[in-house]
CSV table of C-alpha atoms in Angstrom, one decimal:
chain,number,residue,atom,x,y,z
A,289,MET,CA,26.6,-37.2,21.4
A,290,THR,CA,22.9,-36.6,20.8
A,291,THR,CA,22.4,-36.1,24.5
A,292,GLN,CA,25.0,-33.4,24.7
A,293,ALA,CA,23.7,-31.6,21.6
A,294,HIS,CA,20.2,-31.4,23.1
A,295,THR,CA,21.2,-30.5,26.6
A,296,THR,CA,24.0,-27.9,26.1
A,297,PRO,CA,22.0,-25.0,24.4
A,298,LYS,CA,19.2,-25.2,27.0
A,299,MET,CA,21.5,-25.3,29.9
A,300,SER,CA,23.5,-22.4,28.5
A,301,ALA,CA,20.3,-20.4,28.1
A,302,ALA,CA,19.3,-21.2,31.7
A,303,ARG,CA,22.7,-20.2,33.1
A,304,SER,CA,22.5,-16.9,31.2
A,305,GLN,CA,19.1,-16.2,32.7
A,306,LEU,CA,20.3,-17.0,36.2
A,307,LEU,CA,23.4,-14.8,35.7
A,308,ALA,CA,21.3,-11.9,34.4
A,309,ALA,CA,18.9,-12.2,37.3
A,310,LEU,CA,21.7,-12.2,39.9
A,311,LEU,CA,23.4,-9.2,38.3
A,312,ILE,CA,20.1,-7.2,38.3
A,313,PHE,CA,19.4,-8.1,42.0
A,314,ALA,CA,23.0,-7.3,43.1
A,315,THR,CA,22.9,-4.0,41.2
A,316,LEU,CA,19.7,-3.0,42.9
A,317,LEU,CA,21.1,-3.7,46.4
A,318,PHE,CA,24.4,-2.0,45.6
A,319,SER,CA,22.7,1.1,44.2
A,320,GLN,CA,20.6,1.4,47.4
A,321,VAL,CA,23.6,1.2,49.7
A,322,ALA,CA,25.7,3.5,47.4
A,323,THR,CA,22.9,6.1,47.3
A,324,GLN,CA,22.8,6.3,51.1
A,325,GLU,CA,26.6,6.8,51.3
A,326,VAL,CA,26.7,9.4,48.6
A,327,SER,CA,23.8,11.3,49.9
A,328,THR,CA,25.7,11.8,53.2
A,329,GLN,CA,29.0,12.7,51.6
A,330,ASN,CA,27.4,15.1,49.1
A,331,GLU,CA,25.1,16.8,51.6
A,332,PHE,CA,25.4,20.6,51.9
A,333,ALA,CA,27.7,21.0,54.8
A,334,PRO,CA,29.7,24.3,54.6
A,335,ARG,CA,32.5,25.0,57.0
A,336,VAL,CA,32.6,28.5,58.4
A,337,THR,CA,35.5,30.3,59.9
A,338,ALA,CA,36.0,34.0,60.7
A,339,THR,CA,38.5,36.4,62.2
A,340,CYS,CA,38.0,39.9,63.5
A,341,LYS,CA,40.6,42.7,63.3
A,342,SER,CA,40.4,46.5,63.3
A,343,GLY,CA,36.7,46.7,63.0
A,344,THR,CA,36.5,44.1,60.2
A,345,MET,CA,35.2,40.6,60.2
A,346,ASN,CA,36.9,38.4,57.6
A,347,ILE,CA,34.7,35.4,56.7
A,348,LYS,CA,35.7,32.2,54.9
A,349,VAL,CA,33.3,29.4,53.9
A,350,LYS,CA,34.7,26.1,52.7
A,351,PHE,CA,32.6,23.6,50.8
A,352,ASN,CA,32.9,19.9,50.0
A,353,GLY,CA,32.5,20.5,46.3
A,354,PRO,CA,32.0,23.3,43.7
A,355,TYR,CA,29.8,26.1,45.0
A,356,ALA,CA,27.7,28.5,43.0
A,357,GLY,CA,25.4,29.9,45.7
A,358,ALA,CA,25.4,33.0,47.8
A,359,VAL,CA,26.8,33.8,51.2
A,360,HIS,CA,25.5,36.9,52.9
A,361,ALA,CA,24.6,38.6,56.2
A,362,ARG,CA,21.0,37.7,56.8
A,363,ASP,CA,18.5,40.2,55.3
A,364,HIS,CA,21.4,42.1,53.7
A,365,ARG,CA,22.0,41.2,50.1
A,366,ASN,CA,23.9,44.3,49.1
A,367,ALA,CA,27.4,44.1,47.6
A,368,ALA,CA,29.2,45.0,50.8
A,369,CYS,CA,27.5,42.1,52.7
A,370,MET,CA,27.6,39.2,50.4
A,371,ALA,CA,29.8,37.0,48.1
A,372,MET,CA,28.8,34.7,45.2
A,373,GLY,CA,30.2,31.3,44.6
A,374,ASP,CA,32.2,31.0,41.4
A,375,GLY,CA,32.3,27.2,41.1
A,376,SER,CA,35.3,26.8,43.4
A,377,ASP,CA,35.1,25.1,46.8
A,378,ALA,CA,35.6,28.3,48.9
A,379,VAL,CA,34.1,31.8,49.3
A,380,GLY,CA,35.6,34.7,51.3
A,381,PHE,CA,34.6,38.3,52.0
A,382,SER,CA,34.8,41.0,54.7
A,383,ILE,CA,32.2,42.9,56.7
A,384,ASN,CA,32.6,46.3,58.3
A,385,LEU,CA,31.7,45.8,61.9
A,386,LEU,CA,31.6,49.6,62.7
A,387,ALA,CA,29.2,50.7,59.9
A,388,LYS,CA,26.2,52.6,61.2
A,389,GLN,CA,22.6,51.7,60.3
A,390,GLY,CA,21.7,53.4,57.0
A,391,ALA,CA,25.3,53.3,55.6
A,392,PRO,CA,25.8,51.5,52.3
A,393,ASP,CA,28.1,48.9,54.0
A,394,TYR,CA,25.9,48.3,57.0
A,395,CYS,CA,25.3,44.5,57.3
A,396,GLY,CA,23.1,44.2,60.4
A,397,VAL,CA,25.9,43.7,62.9
A,398,LEU,CA,24.4,43.0,66.4
A,399,VAL,CA,26.1,44.7,69.3
A,400,SER,CA,25.7,43.5,72.9
A,401,ASN,CA,27.4,44.3,76.1
A,402,VAL,CA,29.4,41.6,77.8
A,403,SER,CA,29.1,41.5,81.6
A,404,GLY,CA,32.3,41.2,83.7
A,405,ALA,CA,35.0,43.3,85.2
A,406,ASN,CA,36.0,44.7,81.9
A,407,ARG,CA,32.8,45.7,80.1
A,408,THR,CA,33.2,45.2,76.4
A,409,GLU,CA,31.0,45.2,73.3
A,410,GLU,CA,30.5,41.9,71.6
A,411,ARG,CA,29.7,42.1,67.8
A,412,SER,CA,28.1,39.3,65.8
A,413,ILE,CA,26.1,38.7,62.6
A,414,GLN,CA,23.7,36.1,61.4
A,415,LEU,CA,25.3,34.6,58.3
A,416,ALA,CA,23.2,32.8,55.6
A,417,VAL,CA,24.9,30.3,53.3
A,418,ARG,CA,22.5,29.6,50.4
A,419,VAL,CA,22.6,26.6,48.1
A,420,HIS,CA,21.2,28.8,45.2
A,421,LYS,CA,22.1,32.4,44.3
A,422,THR,CA,18.5,33.7,44.3
A,423,LEU,CA,16.2,31.0,45.7
A,424,GLU,CA,15.7,30.2,49.4
A,425,LEU,CA,15.9,26.4,49.9
A,426,ALA,CA,15.4,24.0,52.8
A,427,ASP,CA,19.1,23.1,52.7
A,428,ASP,CA,20.3,26.7,53.3
A,429,LYS,CA,22.4,27.0,56.5
A,430,PHE,CA,22.3,29.9,59.1
A,431,TYR,CA,25.0,30.7,61.6
A,432,VAL,CA,25.6,33.2,64.3
A,433,ILE,CA,29.2,34.4,63.9
A,434,THR,CA,30.7,36.3,66.9
A,435,CYS,CA,34.1,38.0,67.1
A,436,GLY,CA,36.2,35.9,69.4
A,437,LYS,CA,33.9,32.9,69.1
A,438,SER,CA,34.0,32.6,65.3
A,439,GLY,CA,34.7,28.9,64.6
A,440,PHE,CA,37.9,26.9,64.5
A,441,GLY,CA,41.0,26.8,62.3
A,442,ARG,CA,43.1,24.1,60.8
A,443,ASP,CA,41.3,21.3,58.8
A,444,ASP,CA,39.4,22.8,55.9
A,445,ASN,CA,38.3,19.4,54.8
A,446,SER,CA,36.3,18.7,57.9
A,447,HIS,CA,32.5,18.9,57.2
A,448,VAL,CA,29.8,18.1,59.7
A,449,ILE,CA,26.1,17.4,59.2
A,450,LEU,CA,23.6,18.3,61.9
A,451,LYS,CA,20.1,16.8,61.5
A,452,PHE,CA,16.9,16.1,63.4
A,453,LEU,CA,15.7,12.4,63.3
A,454,GLU,CA,12.4,10.8,64.1
A,455,ASN,CA,12.3,7.0,64.1
A,456,ASP,CA,15.8,7.1,62.6
A,457,ARG,CA,14.6,9.1,59.6
A,458,ARG,CA,15.6,12.7,58.9
A,459,VAL,CA,12.9,15.3,59.2
A,460,ARG,CA,12.9,19.0,58.3
A,461,GLU,CA,9.4,19.7,59.7
A,462,THR,CA,8.9,19.0,63.4
A,463,VAL,CA,5.9,19.0,65.7
A,464,TYR,CA,5.7,21.2,68.8
A,465,GLY,CA,6.1,19.0,71.9
A,466,HIS,CA,7.3,15.9,70.2
A,467,GLU,CA,10.6,14.1,70.9
A,468,TYR,CA,13.4,14.0,68.4
A,469,LYS,CA,17.0,12.8,68.1
A,470,ILE,CA,19.7,15.3,67.1
A,471,ARG,CA,22.7,13.8,65.4
A,472,ALA,CA,26.0,15.4,64.5
A,473,GLU,CA,27.6,13.3,61.8
A,474,LEU,CA,31.0,13.6,60.0
A,475,ALA,CA,30.7,13.7,56.2
A,476,LYS,CA,34.3,12.7,55.9
A,477,PRO,CA,35.7,11.1,59.1
A,478,ASN,CA,39.4,11.5,58.0
A,479,GLY,CA,40.7,9.1,60.6
A,480,THR,CA,38.5,10.5,63.4
A,481,GLN,CA,38.1,8.1,66.3
A,482,GLY,CA,35.6,10.2,68.4
A,483,VAL,CA,33.2,13.1,68.3
A,484,ARG,CA,32.3,15.6,71.0
A,485,VAL,CA,29.5,18.2,70.8
A,486,ALA,CA,29.4,21.4,72.8
A,487,ASN,CA,28.1,25.0,72.8
A,488,CYS,CA,24.7,24.2,71.1
A,489,PHE,CA,22.2,27.0,70.9
A,490,ALA,CA,19.0,27.6,69.1
A,491,PHE,CA,18.1,31.0,67.6
A,492,ASP,CA,15.5,32.6,65.4
A,493,LYS,CA,15.5,35.3,62.7
A,494,LYS,CA,15.3,38.1,65.3
A,495,ASN,CA,18.4,36.6,67.1
A,496,ASN,CA,16.4,35.4,70.1
A,497,THR,CA,18.7,32.8,71.5
A,498,ILE,CA,18.6,29.9,74.0
A,499,GLN,CA,21.6,27.8,74.9
A,500,LEU,CA,21.0,24.1,75.0
A,501,ILE,CA,24.5,22.6,75.6
A,502,ASP,CA,27.3,24.6,77.2
A,503,GLU,CA,30.9,24.8,76.2
A,504,ARG,CA,31.7,21.7,78.3
A,505,GLY,CA,29.2,19.6,76.5
A,506,CYS,CA,26.8,19.5,79.4
A,507,SER,CA,23.0,20.0,78.9
A,508,LYS,CA,21.6,23.3,80.3
A,509,ASP,CA,18.3,21.5,81.1
A,510,GLU,CA,18.0,17.7,81.0
A,511,ASN,CA,14.2,18.2,80.7
A,512,ILE,CA,14.8,19.8,77.3
A,513,ILE,CA,17.8,18.0,75.8
A,514,SER,CA,20.2,15.3,76.9
A,515,ARG,CA,24.0,15.3,76.5
A,516,PHE,CA,25.4,14.2,73.2
A,517,VAL,CA,26.6,10.6,73.2
A,518,THR,CA,29.3,9.4,70.8
A,519,SER,CA,28.5,6.4,68.5
A,520,PRO,CA,30.6,3.2,68.8
A,521,ASP,CA,32.4,4.0,65.5
A,522,GLY,CA,33.2,7.5,66.6
A,523,HIS,CA,31.9,9.1,63.5
A,524,SER,CA,28.8,10.7,65.0
A,525,ALA,CA,27.2,11.8,68.3
A,526,GLU,CA,23.5,11.9,69.2
A,527,ALA,CA,21.3,13.7,71.8
A,528,THR,CA,17.6,13.4,72.6
A,529,LEU,CA,15.5,16.5,72.4
A,530,ARG,CA,12.8,15.6,74.8
A,531,SER,CA,10.2,18.2,73.7
A,532,MET,CA,10.4,20.3,70.5
A,533,PHE,CA,10.2,24.0,71.3
A,534,ARG,CA,9.7,27.1,69.2
A,535,PHE,CA,10.1,30.9,69.5
A,536,SER,CA,7.0,33.0,70.1
A,537,GLU,CA,7.0,34.8,66.8
A,538,ASP,CA,8.7,32.4,64.4
A,539,SER,CA,8.0,28.8,63.3
A,540,GLU,CA,11.6,28.5,62.0
A,541,VAL,CA,14.2,27.3,64.5
A,542,HIS,CA,18.0,27.3,63.7
A,543,LEU,CA,20.4,25.1,65.7
A,544,GLN,CA,24.1,25.6,65.8
A,545,CYS,CA,26.8,23.5,67.6
A,546,ASP,CA,30.5,23.2,68.0
A,547,VAL,CA,31.5,19.7,66.9
A,548,ILE,CA,34.9,18.5,68.0
A,549,GLN,CA,36.7,15.7,66.2
A,550,CYS,CA,39.1,13.6,68.2
A,551,TYR,CA,42.1,12.0,66.4
A,552,GLY,CA,42.3,9.4,69.2
A,553,ARG,CA,39.8,8.7,72.0
A,554,CYS,CA,37.8,11.8,73.1
A,555,VAL,CA,38.5,12.6,76.7
A,556,GLU,CA,35.4,13.7,78.7
A,557,ASN,CA,36.8,15.8,81.5
A,558,GLU,CA,33.6,17.2,82.9
A,559,ASP,CA,31.0,15.5,85.1
A,560,CYS,CA,27.8,17.3,84.3
A,561,LYS,CA,26.1,16.2,87.5
A,562,ASP,CA,28.9,17.6,89.6
A,563,LEU,CA,28.7,20.9,87.7
A,564,ALA,CA,24.9,21.1,88.1
A,565,LEU,CA,25.2,20.5,91.8
A,566,ALA,CA,27.9,23.2,92.0
A,567,GLY,CA,25.6,25.7,90.3
A,568,VAL,CA,27.6,26.0,87.1
A,569,GLY,CA,25.6,27.0,84.1
A,570,GLY,CA,22.3,28.7,83.8
A,571,GLY,CA,21.2,31.7,81.8
A,572,SER,CA,20.3,31.7,78.1
A,573,THR,CA,23.1,33.4,76.3
A,574,LYS,CA,25.6,31.9,74.0
A,575,GLY,CA,28.8,30.5,75.5
A,576,GLY,CA,32.3,30.6,74.1
A,577,ASN,CA,33.8,28.1,71.7
A,578,ALA,CA,34.5,24.7,73.2
A,579,LYS,CA,38.1,24.1,74.3
A,580,LEU,CA,40.2,21.9,72.1
A,581,GLY,CA,42.7,19.3,73.2
A,582,PRO,CA,46.0,18.6,71.5
A,583,ASN,CA,44.6,16.0,69.1
A,584,GLU,CA,41.2,17.6,68.4
A,585,GLU,CA,39.8,19.8,65.7
A,586,GLY,CA,36.5,21.7,65.8
A,587,SER,CA,33.8,22.7,63.3
A,588,LEU,CA,30.6,24.8,63.3
A,589,ALA,CA,27.6,22.8,62.4
A,590,GLY,CA,24.1,24.1,61.8
A,591,THR,CA,20.6,23.1,60.7
A,592,THR,CA,17.1,24.5,60.4
A,593,VAL,CA,13.7,23.0,61.1
A,594,PHE,CA,10.2,24.3,60.9
A,595,VAL,CA,8.0,23.7,64.0
A,596,LEU,CA,4.3,23.0,63.3
A,597,ASP,CA,1.3,23.0,65.6
A,598,PRO,CA,0.3,19.5,66.9
A,599,ALA,CA,-3.0,20.0,65.1
A,600,LYS,CA,-1.2,19.9,61.8
A,601,ALA,CA,0.9,16.8,62.7
A,602,SER,CA,-1.0,14.7,60.2
A,603,LEU,CA,0.3,17.0,57.4
A,604,VAL,CA,3.9,16.5,58.3
A,605,THR,CA,5.7,14.3,55.8
A,606,GLY,CA,9.3,13.3,56.3
A,607,THR,CA,11.9,13.5,53.5
A,608,CYS,CA,13.1,10.2,52.0
A,609,GLU,CA,16.6,11.2,50.9
A,610,ASP,CA,18.4,8.9,53.3
A,611,THR,CA,16.3,5.7,52.9
A,612,ILE,CA,13.4,4.1,51.1
A,613,ASN,CA,10.1,5.0,52.5
A,614,PRO,CA,8.1,3.3,53.8
A,615,PRO,CA,10.9,1.0,55.2
A,616,TRP,CA,8.9,-2.2,54.6
A,617,LEU,CA,9.1,-1.5,50.8
A,618,LEU,CA,12.8,-2.4,50.8
A,619,TRP,CA,12.3,-5.6,52.7
A,620,LEU,CA,9.4,-6.6,50.4
A,621,ALA,CA,11.6,-6.0,47.3
A,622,ILE,CA,14.4,-8.2,48.9
A,623,THR,CA,11.9,-10.9,49.7
A,624,LEU,CA,10.4,-11.0,46.3
A,625,GLY,CA,13.9,-11.0,44.8
A,626,VAL,CA,14.9,-14.0,46.9
A,627,LEU,CA,11.7,-15.9,45.9
A,628,PHE,CA,12.3,-15.1,42.3
A,629,LEU,CA,15.8,-16.6,42.5
A,630,ILE,CA,14.5,-19.7,44.2
A,631,MET,CA,11.8,-20.2,41.6
A,632,LEU,CA,14.4,-19.6,38.8
A,633,LEU,CA,16.7,-22.2,40.2
A,634,MET,CA,13.9,-24.7,40.5
A,635,ASN,CA,12.9,-23.9,36.9
A,636,ILE,CA,16.4,-24.5,35.7
A,637,PHE,CA,16.7,-27.8,37.6
A,638,LEU,CA,13.4,-29.1,36.2
A,639,CYS,CA,14.2,-28.0,32.7
A,640,THR,CA,17.6,-29.6,32.8
A,641,ALA,CA,16.1,-32.9,34.2
A,642,MET,CA,13.4,-32.9,31.5
A,643,SER,CA,15.9,-32.2,28.8
A,644,CYS,CA,18.1,-35.0,29.9
A,645,SER,CA,15.1,-37.4,30.1
A,646,CYS,CA,13.9,-36.5,26.6
A,647,ALA,CA,17.4,-36.8,25.2
A,648,ASN,CA,17.9,-40.3,26.8
A,649,THR,CA,14.5,-41.4,25.4
A,650,GLU,CA,15.5,-40.2,21.9
A,651,VAL,CA,18.7,-42.2,22.1
A,652,ASP,CA,17.0,-45.3,23.3
A,653,SER,CA,14.4,-45.1,20.4
A,654,HIS,CA,17.3,-45.1,17.9
């Protein structure tokens, strides 16, 4: 009886310490994993669609949560060219495509002639989707919306994230001439089994444009960018940008792509090598929307990066929103946690052994 009385309180205290340590360690690991998942799901990824009719462009922007920012034609924040978020998950407004410059409802519509047998005018705008109503933030998205090529329809819950990666870490500031990965990632896969990326083009504030990937998903120039390759889980696709470029008068580069979700295996119908040999492609203008199959759904995805001179490369610091930086810090924390648990277990074992020994000695003395 004496042995049990001496041993039980100490063993209970040791077990409580072990349980507390295990709970703390598990909580830290879980919070790290959960933070990575939530940061992807909650990332600002608006879904833009538009229709043109009778000289009017009707724009709808859907969000993956309550929105209180501003959507407007770039450089035009007048009432006729913008809409404010009211806390709901969607914003819609209309733009007059025929307004002349200087008119109160002029929104900077760009008009270009389309070559072909029937010469027509193509009208487009640069659309800014801002996180905040008044501030300009790094997460703001920019899109070129063109009548007849204005996004896709059906699934309003499909949100796609487009990002630049260096060493598997997201960057918003890039270095001219350096190599980067470009990844299109689904925020909510919704049963998607594959992803295709097509019609990617880069543009600047003045609407200078260069097409990188055509509507078939083929690279315009393999020396600049590779074709997007789908990940094994089918929830993302990645391409290699072999050399970061910039426009002559702007350090800001916007990238926009059509991202097609396949509810089933994506079918790649085009052989890019055969197309290149046949002379298909070329030029630097935007193509049409990628063609969709019967079990496919498309979304517009966009991102913006700043391009710095190589001399300033040492000043570039990556964001740490997707992971712990530097990466070795996480492994150091895990190693120290494991060592702590081992030492704690040894401590408990030694304390228990000593308690039993002392109790037995006390019983023998009686």
